[in-house]
XYZ file of N, CA, C and O in Angstrom:
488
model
N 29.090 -23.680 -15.359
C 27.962 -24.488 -14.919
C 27.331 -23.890 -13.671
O 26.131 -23.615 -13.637
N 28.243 -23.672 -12.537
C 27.752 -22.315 -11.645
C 27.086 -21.644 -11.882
O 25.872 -21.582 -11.684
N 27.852 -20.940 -12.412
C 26.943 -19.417 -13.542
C 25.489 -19.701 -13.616
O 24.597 -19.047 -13.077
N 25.357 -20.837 -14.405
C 24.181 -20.996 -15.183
C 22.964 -21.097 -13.907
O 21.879 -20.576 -13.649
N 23.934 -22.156 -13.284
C 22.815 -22.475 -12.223
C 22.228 -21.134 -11.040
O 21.268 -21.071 -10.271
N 22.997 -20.487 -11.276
C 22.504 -19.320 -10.138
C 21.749 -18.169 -10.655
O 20.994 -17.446 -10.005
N 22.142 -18.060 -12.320
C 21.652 -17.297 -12.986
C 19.768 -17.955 -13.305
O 18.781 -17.247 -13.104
N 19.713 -19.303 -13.779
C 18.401 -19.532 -13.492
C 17.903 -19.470 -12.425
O 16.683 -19.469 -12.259
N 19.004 -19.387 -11.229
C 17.802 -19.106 -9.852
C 17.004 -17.674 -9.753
O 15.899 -17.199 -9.493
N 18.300 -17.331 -10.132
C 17.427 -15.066 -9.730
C 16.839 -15.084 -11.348
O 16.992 -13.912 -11.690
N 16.408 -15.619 -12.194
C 15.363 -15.296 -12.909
C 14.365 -15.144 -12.995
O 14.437 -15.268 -14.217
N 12.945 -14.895 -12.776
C 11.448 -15.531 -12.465
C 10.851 -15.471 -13.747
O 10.853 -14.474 -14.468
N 10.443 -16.343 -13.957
C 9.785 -16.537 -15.657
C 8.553 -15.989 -15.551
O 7.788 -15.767 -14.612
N 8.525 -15.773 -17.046
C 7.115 -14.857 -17.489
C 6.036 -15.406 -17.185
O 5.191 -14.511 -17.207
N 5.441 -16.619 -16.838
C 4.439 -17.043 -15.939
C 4.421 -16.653 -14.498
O 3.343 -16.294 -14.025
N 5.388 -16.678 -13.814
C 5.335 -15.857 -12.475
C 4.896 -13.857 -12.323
O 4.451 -13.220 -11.368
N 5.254 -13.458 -13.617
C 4.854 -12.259 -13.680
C 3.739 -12.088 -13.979
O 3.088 -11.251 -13.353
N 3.269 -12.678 -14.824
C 1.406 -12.695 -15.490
C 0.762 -13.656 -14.212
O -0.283 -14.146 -14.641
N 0.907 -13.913 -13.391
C 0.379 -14.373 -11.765
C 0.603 -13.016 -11.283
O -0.377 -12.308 -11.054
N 1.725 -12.597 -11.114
C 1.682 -11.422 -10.036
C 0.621 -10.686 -10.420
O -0.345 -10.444 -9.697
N 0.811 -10.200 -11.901
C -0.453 -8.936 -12.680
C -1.463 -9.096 -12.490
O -2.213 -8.264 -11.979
N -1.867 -10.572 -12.964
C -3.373 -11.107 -12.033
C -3.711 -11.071 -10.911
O -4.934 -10.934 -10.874
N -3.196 -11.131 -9.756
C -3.260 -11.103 -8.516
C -3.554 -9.553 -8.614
O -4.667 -9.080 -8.383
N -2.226 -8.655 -9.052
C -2.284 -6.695 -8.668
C -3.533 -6.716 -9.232
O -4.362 -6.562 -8.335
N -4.331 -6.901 -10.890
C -5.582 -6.628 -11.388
C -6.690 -6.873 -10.499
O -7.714 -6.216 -10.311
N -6.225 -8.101 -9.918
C -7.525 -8.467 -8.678
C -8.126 -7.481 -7.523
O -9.227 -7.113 -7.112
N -6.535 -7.245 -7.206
C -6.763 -6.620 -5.662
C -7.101 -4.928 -6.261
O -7.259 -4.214 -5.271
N -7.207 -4.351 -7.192
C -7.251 -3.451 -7.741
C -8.588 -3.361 -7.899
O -9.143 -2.318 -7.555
N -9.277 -4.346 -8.399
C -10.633 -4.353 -8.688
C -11.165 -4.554 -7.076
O -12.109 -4.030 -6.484
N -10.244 -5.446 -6.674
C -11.320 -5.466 -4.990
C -11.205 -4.201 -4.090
O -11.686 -4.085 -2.962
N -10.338 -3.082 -4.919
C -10.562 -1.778 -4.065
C -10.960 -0.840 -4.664
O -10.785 0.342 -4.365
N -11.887 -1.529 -6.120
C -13.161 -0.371 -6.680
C -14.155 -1.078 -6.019
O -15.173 -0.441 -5.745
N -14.108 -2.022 -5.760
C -15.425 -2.846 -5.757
C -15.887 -2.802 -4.040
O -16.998 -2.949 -3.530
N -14.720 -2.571 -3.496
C -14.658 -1.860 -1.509
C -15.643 -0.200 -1.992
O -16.840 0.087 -1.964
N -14.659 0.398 -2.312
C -15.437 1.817 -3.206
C -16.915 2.170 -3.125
O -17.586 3.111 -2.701
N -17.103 1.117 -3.658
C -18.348 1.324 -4.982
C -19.446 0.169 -3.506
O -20.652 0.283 -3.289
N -18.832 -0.439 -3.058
C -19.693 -0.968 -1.866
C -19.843 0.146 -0.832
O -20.983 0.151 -0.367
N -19.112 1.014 -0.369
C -19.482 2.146 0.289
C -19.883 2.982 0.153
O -20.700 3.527 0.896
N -19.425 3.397 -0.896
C -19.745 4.953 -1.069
C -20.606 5.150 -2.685
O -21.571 5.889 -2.879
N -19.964 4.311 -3.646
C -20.738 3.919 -4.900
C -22.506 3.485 -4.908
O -23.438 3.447 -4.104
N -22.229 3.182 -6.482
C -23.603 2.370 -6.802
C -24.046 1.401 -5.803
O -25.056 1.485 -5.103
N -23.284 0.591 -5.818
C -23.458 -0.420 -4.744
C -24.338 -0.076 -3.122
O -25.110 -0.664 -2.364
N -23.884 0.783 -3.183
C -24.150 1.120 -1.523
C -25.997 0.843 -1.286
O -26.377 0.317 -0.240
N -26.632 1.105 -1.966
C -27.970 1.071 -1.689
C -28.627 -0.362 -2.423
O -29.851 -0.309 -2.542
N -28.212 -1.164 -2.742
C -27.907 -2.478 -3.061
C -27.491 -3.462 -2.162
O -28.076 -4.505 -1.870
N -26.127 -2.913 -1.637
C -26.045 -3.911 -0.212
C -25.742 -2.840 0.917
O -24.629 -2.523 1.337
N -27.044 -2.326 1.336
C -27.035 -1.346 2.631
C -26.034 -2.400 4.086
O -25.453 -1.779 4.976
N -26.025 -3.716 4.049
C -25.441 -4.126 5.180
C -24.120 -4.341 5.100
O -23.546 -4.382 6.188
N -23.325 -4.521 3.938
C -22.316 -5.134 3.244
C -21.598 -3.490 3.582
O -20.578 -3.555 4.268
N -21.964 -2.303 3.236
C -21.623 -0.998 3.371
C -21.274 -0.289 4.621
O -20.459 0.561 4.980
N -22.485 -1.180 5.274
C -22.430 0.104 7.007
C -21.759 -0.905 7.664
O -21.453 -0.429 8.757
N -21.104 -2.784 7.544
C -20.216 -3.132 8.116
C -19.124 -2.750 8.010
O -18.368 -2.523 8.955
N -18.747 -2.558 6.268
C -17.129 -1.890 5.529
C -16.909 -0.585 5.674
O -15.756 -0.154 5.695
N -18.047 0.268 5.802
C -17.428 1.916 6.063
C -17.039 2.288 6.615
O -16.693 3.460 6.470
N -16.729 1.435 7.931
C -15.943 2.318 9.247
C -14.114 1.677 8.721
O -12.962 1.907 9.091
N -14.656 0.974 7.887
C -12.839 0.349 8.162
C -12.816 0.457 6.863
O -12.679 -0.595 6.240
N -12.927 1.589 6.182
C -12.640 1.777 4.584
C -11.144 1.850 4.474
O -10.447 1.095 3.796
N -10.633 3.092 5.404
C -9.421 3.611 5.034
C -8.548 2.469 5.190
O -7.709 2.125 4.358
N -8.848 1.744 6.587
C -7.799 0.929 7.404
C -7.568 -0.482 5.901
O -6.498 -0.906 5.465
N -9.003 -0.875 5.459
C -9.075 -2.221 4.358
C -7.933 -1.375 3.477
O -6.848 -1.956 3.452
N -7.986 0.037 2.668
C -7.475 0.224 1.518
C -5.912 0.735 1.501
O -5.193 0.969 0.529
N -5.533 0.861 3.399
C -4.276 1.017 3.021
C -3.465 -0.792 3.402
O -2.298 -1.103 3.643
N -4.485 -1.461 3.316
C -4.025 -3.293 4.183
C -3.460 -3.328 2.408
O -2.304 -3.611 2.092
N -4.375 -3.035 1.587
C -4.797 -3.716 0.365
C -3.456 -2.814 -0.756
O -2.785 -3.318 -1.657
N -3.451 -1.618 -0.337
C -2.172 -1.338 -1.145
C -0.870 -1.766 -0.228
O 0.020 -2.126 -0.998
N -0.570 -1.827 0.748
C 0.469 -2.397 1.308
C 0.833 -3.265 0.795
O 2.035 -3.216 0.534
N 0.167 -4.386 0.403
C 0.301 -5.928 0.043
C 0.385 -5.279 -1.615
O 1.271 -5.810 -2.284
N -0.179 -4.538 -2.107
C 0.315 -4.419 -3.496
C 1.482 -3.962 -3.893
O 2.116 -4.260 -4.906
N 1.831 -2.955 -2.740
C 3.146 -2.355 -2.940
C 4.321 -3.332 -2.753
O 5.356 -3.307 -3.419
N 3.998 -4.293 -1.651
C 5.160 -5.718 -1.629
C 5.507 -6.220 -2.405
O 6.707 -6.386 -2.622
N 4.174 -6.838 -3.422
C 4.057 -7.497 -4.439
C 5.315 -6.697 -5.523
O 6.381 -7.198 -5.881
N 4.748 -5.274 -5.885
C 5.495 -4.885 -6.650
C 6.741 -4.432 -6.133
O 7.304 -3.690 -6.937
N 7.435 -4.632 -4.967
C 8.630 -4.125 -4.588
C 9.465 -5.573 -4.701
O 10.520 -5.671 -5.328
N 8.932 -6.491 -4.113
C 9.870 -8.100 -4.252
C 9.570 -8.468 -5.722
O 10.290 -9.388 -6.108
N 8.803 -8.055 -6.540
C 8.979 -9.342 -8.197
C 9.132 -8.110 -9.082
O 10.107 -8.284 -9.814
N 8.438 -6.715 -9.340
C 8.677 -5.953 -10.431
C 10.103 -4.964 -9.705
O 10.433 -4.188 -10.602
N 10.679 -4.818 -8.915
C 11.489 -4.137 -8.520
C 12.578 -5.134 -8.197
O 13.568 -4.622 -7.675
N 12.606 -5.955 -8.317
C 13.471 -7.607 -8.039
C 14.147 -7.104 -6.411
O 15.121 -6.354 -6.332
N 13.780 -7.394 -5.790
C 14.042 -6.912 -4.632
C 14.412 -8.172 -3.846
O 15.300 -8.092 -2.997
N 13.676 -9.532 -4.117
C 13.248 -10.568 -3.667
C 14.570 -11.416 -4.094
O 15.160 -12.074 -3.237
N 14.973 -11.384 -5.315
C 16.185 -12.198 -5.502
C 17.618 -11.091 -5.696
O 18.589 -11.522 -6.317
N 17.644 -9.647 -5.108
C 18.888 -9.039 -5.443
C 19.615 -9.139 -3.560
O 19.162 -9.897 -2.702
N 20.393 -8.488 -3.423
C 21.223 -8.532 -2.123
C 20.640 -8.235 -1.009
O 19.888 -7.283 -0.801
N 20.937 -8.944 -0.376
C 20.031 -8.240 0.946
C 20.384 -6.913 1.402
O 19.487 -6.171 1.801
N 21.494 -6.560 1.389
C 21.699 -5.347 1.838
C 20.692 -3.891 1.302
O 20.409 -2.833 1.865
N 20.271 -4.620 -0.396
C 19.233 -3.546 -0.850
C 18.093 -3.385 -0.508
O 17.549 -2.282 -0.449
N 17.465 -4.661 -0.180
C 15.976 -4.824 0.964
C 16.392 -4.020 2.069
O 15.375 -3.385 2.350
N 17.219 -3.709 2.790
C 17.327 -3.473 3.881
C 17.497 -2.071 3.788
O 17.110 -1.287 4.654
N 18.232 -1.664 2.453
C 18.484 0.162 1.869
C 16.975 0.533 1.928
O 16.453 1.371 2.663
N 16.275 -0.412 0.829
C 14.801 0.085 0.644
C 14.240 0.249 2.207
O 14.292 1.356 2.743
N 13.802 -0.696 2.782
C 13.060 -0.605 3.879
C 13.422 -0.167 5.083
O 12.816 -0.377 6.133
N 14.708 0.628 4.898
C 14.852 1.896 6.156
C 15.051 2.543 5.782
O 15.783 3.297 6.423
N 14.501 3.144 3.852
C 14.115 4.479 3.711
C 12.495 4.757 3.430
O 11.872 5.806 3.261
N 12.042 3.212 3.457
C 10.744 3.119 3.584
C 10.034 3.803 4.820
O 9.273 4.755 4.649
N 10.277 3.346 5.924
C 10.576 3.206 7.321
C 10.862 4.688 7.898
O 10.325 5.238 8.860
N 11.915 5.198 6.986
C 11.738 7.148 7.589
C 11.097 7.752 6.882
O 11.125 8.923 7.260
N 10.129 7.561 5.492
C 9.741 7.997 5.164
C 7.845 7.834 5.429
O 6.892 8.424 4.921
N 7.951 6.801 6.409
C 7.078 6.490 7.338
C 6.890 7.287 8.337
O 5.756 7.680 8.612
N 8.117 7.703 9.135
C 8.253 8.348 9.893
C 7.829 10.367 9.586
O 7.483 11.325 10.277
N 8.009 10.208 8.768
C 8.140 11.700 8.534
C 7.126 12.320 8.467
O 6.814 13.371 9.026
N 6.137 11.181 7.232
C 4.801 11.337 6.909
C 4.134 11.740 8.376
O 3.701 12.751 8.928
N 4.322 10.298 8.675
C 3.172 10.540 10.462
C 3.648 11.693 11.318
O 2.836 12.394 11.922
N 5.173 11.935 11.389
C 5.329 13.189 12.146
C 4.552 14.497 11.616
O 3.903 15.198 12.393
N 4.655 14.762 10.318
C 4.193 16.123 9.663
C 2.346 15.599 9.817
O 1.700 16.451 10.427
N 1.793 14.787 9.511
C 0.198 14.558 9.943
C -0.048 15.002 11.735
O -1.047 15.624 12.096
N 0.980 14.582 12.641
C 0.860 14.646 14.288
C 0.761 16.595 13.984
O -0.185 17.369 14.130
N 2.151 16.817 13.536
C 2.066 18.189 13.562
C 1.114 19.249 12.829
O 0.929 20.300 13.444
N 0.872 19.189 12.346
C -0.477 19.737 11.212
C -1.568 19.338 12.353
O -2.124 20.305 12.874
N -2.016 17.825 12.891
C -3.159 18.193 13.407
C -2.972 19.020 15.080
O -3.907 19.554 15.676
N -1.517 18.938 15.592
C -2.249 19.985 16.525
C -1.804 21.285 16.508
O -2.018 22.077 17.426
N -1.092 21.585 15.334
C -1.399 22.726 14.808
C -2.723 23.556 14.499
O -2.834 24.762 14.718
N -3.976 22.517 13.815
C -5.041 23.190 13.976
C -5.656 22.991 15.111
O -6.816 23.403 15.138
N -5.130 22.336 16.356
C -5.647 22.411 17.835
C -5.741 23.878 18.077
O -6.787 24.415 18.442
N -4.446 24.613 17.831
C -4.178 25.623 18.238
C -5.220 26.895 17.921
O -5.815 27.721 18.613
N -5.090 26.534 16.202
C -5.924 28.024 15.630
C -6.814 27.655 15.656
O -7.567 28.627 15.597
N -7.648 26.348 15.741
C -8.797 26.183 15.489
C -10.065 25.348 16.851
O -10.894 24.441 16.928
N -9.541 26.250 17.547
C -10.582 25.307 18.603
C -12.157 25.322 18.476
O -12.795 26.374 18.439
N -12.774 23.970 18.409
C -13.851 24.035 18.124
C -14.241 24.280 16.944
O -15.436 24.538 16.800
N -13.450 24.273 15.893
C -13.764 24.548 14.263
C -14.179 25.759 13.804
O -14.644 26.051 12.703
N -13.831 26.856 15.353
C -13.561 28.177 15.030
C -12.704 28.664 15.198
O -12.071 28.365 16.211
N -11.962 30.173 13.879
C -10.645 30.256 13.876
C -11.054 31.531 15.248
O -12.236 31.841 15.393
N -9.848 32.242 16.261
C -9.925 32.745 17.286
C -9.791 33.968 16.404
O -9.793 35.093 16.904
């Protein structure tokens, strides 16, 4: 009777997954539709809607996969109902692999400090 009961807890039924998909389809479309407002068709359609969103393109589209990547790390990766200790595996190899990224971007750009001053090579 245990069993049962704990086993329906870490389940999430197939209505909770066809919500999540809807939600990922959404936010998917709201980052063609960011796109296509800046840089797309759109852009000369809503000239104000564009030159408010273009400075914060990158910053909106990595907000917007972050939150998608959650989505799919807690319900399609069951992350959300397995041990904590595995949330915690994931997200401090998340976390150096955070780290690494931004270190090798720091290094690369003043690497071309070096050879490239002024956007000429010496």
């Amino acid at each position: 009777m245990a069993a049962h009961a704990v086993e329906e807890h870490t389940h999430t039924s197939a209505s909770k997954y066809i919500q999540i998909a809807v939600v990922l389809f959404a936010l998917t479309a709201l980052e063609v539709l960011l796109y296509e407002a800046c840089f797309g068709h759109l852009k000369e359609s809503m000239p104000g809607l564009a030159s408010s969103l273009g400075p914060y393109f990158v910053q909106l589209l990595l907000i917007l996969s972050a939150f998608k990547f959650w989505l799919v790390a807690m319900f399609y990766m069951h992350l959300k109902f397995d041990m904590k200790v595995l949330s915690w595996v994931f997200g401090f190899s998340l976390v150096i692999a955070s780290v690494v990224i931004l270190a090798l971007i720091a290094l690369f750009t003043y690497n071309r400090t070096l050879w490239w001053i002024g956007g000429v090579k010496w």
